Amino acid sequence: MPVDPICHMHVDESSPLTAVHGGQTYWFCSEHCRGVFRERLARGESIESILAGTQPKAVAHSPKHTGSKLASRPSPDDRIYYCPMDEGVEQIGPGLCPICGMALVPKLTPVSAAENDAELGDMTRRFWIGVVLAAPLVLWDMLGMLGVATDRWLGLTASNWSEFLLATPIVLWAGWPFLARGARSVISRHLNMFTLIALGVVAAYGYSVFELIAGTASPHGHEGSFTGGHLYFESAATITVLVLLGQVLELRARGRTTAAIRELFALAPPVARRIEGDREIEVPLSQVVTGDLLRVRPGDKVPVDGVVTEGVSSVDESLVTGESMPVSKGAGDAVIGGTINQSGSFAMRAERVGDQTVLAQIVRLVADAQMSRAPIQKLADRVSAVFVPAVVAIALLTFVIWLAVGPQPRVPVALERAVSVLIIACPCALGLATPMSITVGVGRGARSGVLIRNAAVVELTQRAKVLVIDKTGTLTEGRPRVVELDAIDGFNQDDLLRVAAAVARQSAHPLSRAIVAAADERKIAIPPVEGFESTAGGGVSGNVEGRMIRLGEKRFIEAEGPNIPGALASQAGKWRRQGHTVTFVRVGDRTMGLLAISDPIRASSRAAIDALHRLGLRIVMLTGDNETTARLVAQSLAIDEFKAGLRPQEKRDEVARLRAPGQRDRDGQVVAMAGDGVNDAPALAEADIGIAMGTGSDVAIETADVTLLHGDLRGIVRAFLLSRAVMRNVRENLFLAFVYNVIGIPVAAGVLYPFFGLVLRPAFAALAMSLSSVSVVTNALRLRGVRLG
């Protein structure tokens, strides 16, 4: 199996993501890795250095490899780092976002999921050292506010220089990340929250240093200064420490937002028990390869995806599918890596390992979705683009107004008001509002078996008005059985079933599988077929023992040959009225007989349909089955509208009709389509939101907008409830961020002073700013406990 030359993951040779260089073909696990490979070759790097894994320069990219912003410094770390607040900012190795100034975070891998957050550790260390140094400054300031003449204890000059000595390491060391990011934002012309923090801290500290030196040099001391000798070392230090506190709290909370992915990583056991002859050897999971026989004991986690070869047990798949009831497993049944074996011991054959397992695909999909951005984020982007320059202008205006009409001493008072405006207005909460909700929400969905492809899907799903659903496998159990057979004179039931199973065996359709299963139950030898053909929405055909066999619905059978005999047509009508699906069998130009196939309605379907109706959705069923059977299902489930006898293209046309302007909405309506991801592919592609039902197959996970790991309507209910909860949370966060700034900036500027004599000191502004970001992240974390039905 080839290895991706960029991320060194194993890649299946069937992957279409390849590149040819020097006559050699290279396979890639993602479009990103192929893009990095090509970019490094274009820069003139040798193929040897690329294959060796050296990273001489960071590569920024976006999903389309256009318009990306290059993040800062390169690193030997070859993981992908991205900014959760700014789209398209990614690089190989850690660094800083050139737009918002935040440290980039790694796209989670099994390695990074177990690592401590380096930025959190650094900020925590700076915070506690800052607290130790700032405590005397705060105490000194509080005593002064209480009327204690602290200057007499040390003397004014010694007191001022002591404040300088304590504040300087806080500002220039503990607060250095903020100052450096603020300076970088000015140089790159991407003003952000660190611009305002750096301006506020530098203004307070720089003014105090100037006043300290000027007062010391003046023969009259500070009393002769034109500013009155006011120092703001305590404010500069306190602002820095409180901003650090906010960063620590925010980073801790943000770490909890990725808990869902970390939980998914933890599902895979570290070792597996490999069967080698008469022995069972415990080996690291990384050494398991396709084809290995593995033993899974009671209580063990299933190590990889595979098939049970021996034994019977029940498996708890709730951590992958969201379903609490254990699933019985026996020989021939598929098992998913990460699920928990409960009652019995069984042997299994490994079929998909490493990054090819369902669990690995789920993790990759969730991680990609958490990196994406919802369209509503554009509102915050537009505000942020003008917010920082506007705040700087407001701070300057505040300074001028207080300098002109404020109380004496006017310079320090005006400076204090301007610094408060700069500090309280930091737009971090605004930038975090959407991505934090999306990150937590997507993770919450993954824990319930609802995989969402990107943030845009979350926003679009809550706007959906119509849900189009297929019948077989969605409303019904998807495990049809042959319940009746009727063969005409000259043929018996075994003959009918034998030739029908011969052509059905080449098809993956549920009805075909039911026919083959019926033949196996009767122990009928199934002959081979030649020239097999499948007609979507019609049936199958092939040459069996020198005779052309056609198997399918009435329209397909009559397309080439005489009409169905009246007696058989009458029998078909009777079975359809009983809710069965009828399949005809024709040999040459003669109808041989027909089969009645029953696929019971799922027990959960009626409750799920009722729940979807309560959410305001109109339910439309589109099926290729006959109208009589479709009507019976629609009536029993109270479905609003149905269309029967549809081929795949006709289903697509119906979805297009529902989306068209004039369908209850002048601009058209958002339509979601739920199907199996294969036969319903055209309709799924046409719908605004494609929902793939099933057990997480490769096709479903890679192509659907939403994948439901447990294929019934309860998963659809969860998807809609989740999207509404996430978007409600986003709007709450945006409200908190906007209202905080709308209220905080005027208060910091001093609009309450003429009426109540109230002002906001810079330290309190810093505390309020930090708590605003924490409140947004904390509100997003509430989604971890949201009920999904």
mmCIF file of C-alpha atoms in Angstrom, residues 156-165 168 172 204-233:
data_model
loop_
_atom_site.group_PDB
_atom_site.id
_atom_site.type_symbol
_atom_site.label_atom_id
_atom_site.label_comp_id
_atom_site.label_asym_id
_atom_site.label_seq_id
_atom_site.Cartn_x
_atom_site.Cartn_y
_atom_site.Cartn_z
ATOM 1 C CA LEU A 156 7.322 59.344 46.696
ATOM 2 C CA THR A 157 10.374 58.724 44.511
ATOM 3 C CA ALA A 158 11.122 55.276 45.954
ATOM 4 C CA SER A 159 7.440 54.328 45.685
ATOM 5 C CA ASN A 160 7.271 55.341 42.021
ATOM 6 C CA TRP A 161 10.468 53.513 41.107
ATOM 7 C CA SER A 162 9.243 50.407 42.966
ATOM 8 C CA GLU A 163 6.089 50.455 40.820
ATOM 9 C CA PHE A 164 8.263 50.742 37.729
ATOM 10 C CA LEU A 165 10.431 47.785 38.742
ATOM 11 C CA THR A 168 8.186 46.436 33.777
ATOM 12 C CA LEU A 172 7.592 43.593 28.741
ATOM 13 C CA ALA A 204 -0.434 53.564 30.060
ATOM 14 C CA TYR A 205 3.076 52.199 30.592
ATOM 15 C CA GLY A 206 4.819 54.615 28.224
ATOM 16 C CA TYR A 207 3.089 57.634 29.732
ATOM 17 C CA SER A 208 4.073 56.470 33.225
ATOM 18 C CA VAL A 209 7.714 55.947 32.236
ATOM 19 C CA PHE A 210 7.807 59.402 30.689
ATOM 20 C CA GLU A 211 6.239 60.970 33.780
ATOM 21 C CA LEU A 212 8.587 59.044 36.095
ATOM 22 C CA ILE A 213 11.707 60.194 34.255
ATOM 23 C CA ALA A 214 10.413 63.736 33.780
ATOM 24 C CA GLY A 215 9.433 64.039 37.432
ATOM 25 C CA THR A 216 12.729 62.616 38.658
ATOM 26 C CA ALA A 217 14.716 64.985 36.421
ATOM 27 C CA SER A 218 12.643 68.040 37.337
ATOM 28 C CA PRO A 219 14.032 70.186 40.175
ATOM 29 C CA HIS A 220 10.474 70.487 41.482
ATOM 30 C CA GLY A 221 9.772 66.771 41.305
ATOM 31 C CA HIS A 222 6.400 65.471 40.174
ATOM 32 C CA GLU A 223 4.646 68.455 41.682
ATOM 33 C CA GLY A 224 6.173 70.604 38.947
ATOM 34 C CA SER A 225 5.025 68.305 36.131
ATOM 35 C CA PHE A 226 2.388 69.599 33.752
ATOM 36 C CA THR A 227 0.475 66.341 34.151
ATOM 37 C CA GLY A 228 0.338 66.346 37.905
ATOM 38 C CA GLY A 229 2.589 63.325 38.419
ATOM 39 C CA HIS A 230 -0.032 60.625 37.926
ATOM 40 C CA LEU A 231 1.429 57.193 37.114
ATOM 41 C CA TYR A 232 -0.385 54.223 35.597
ATOM 42 C CA PHE A 233 2.099 51.400 36.170
#
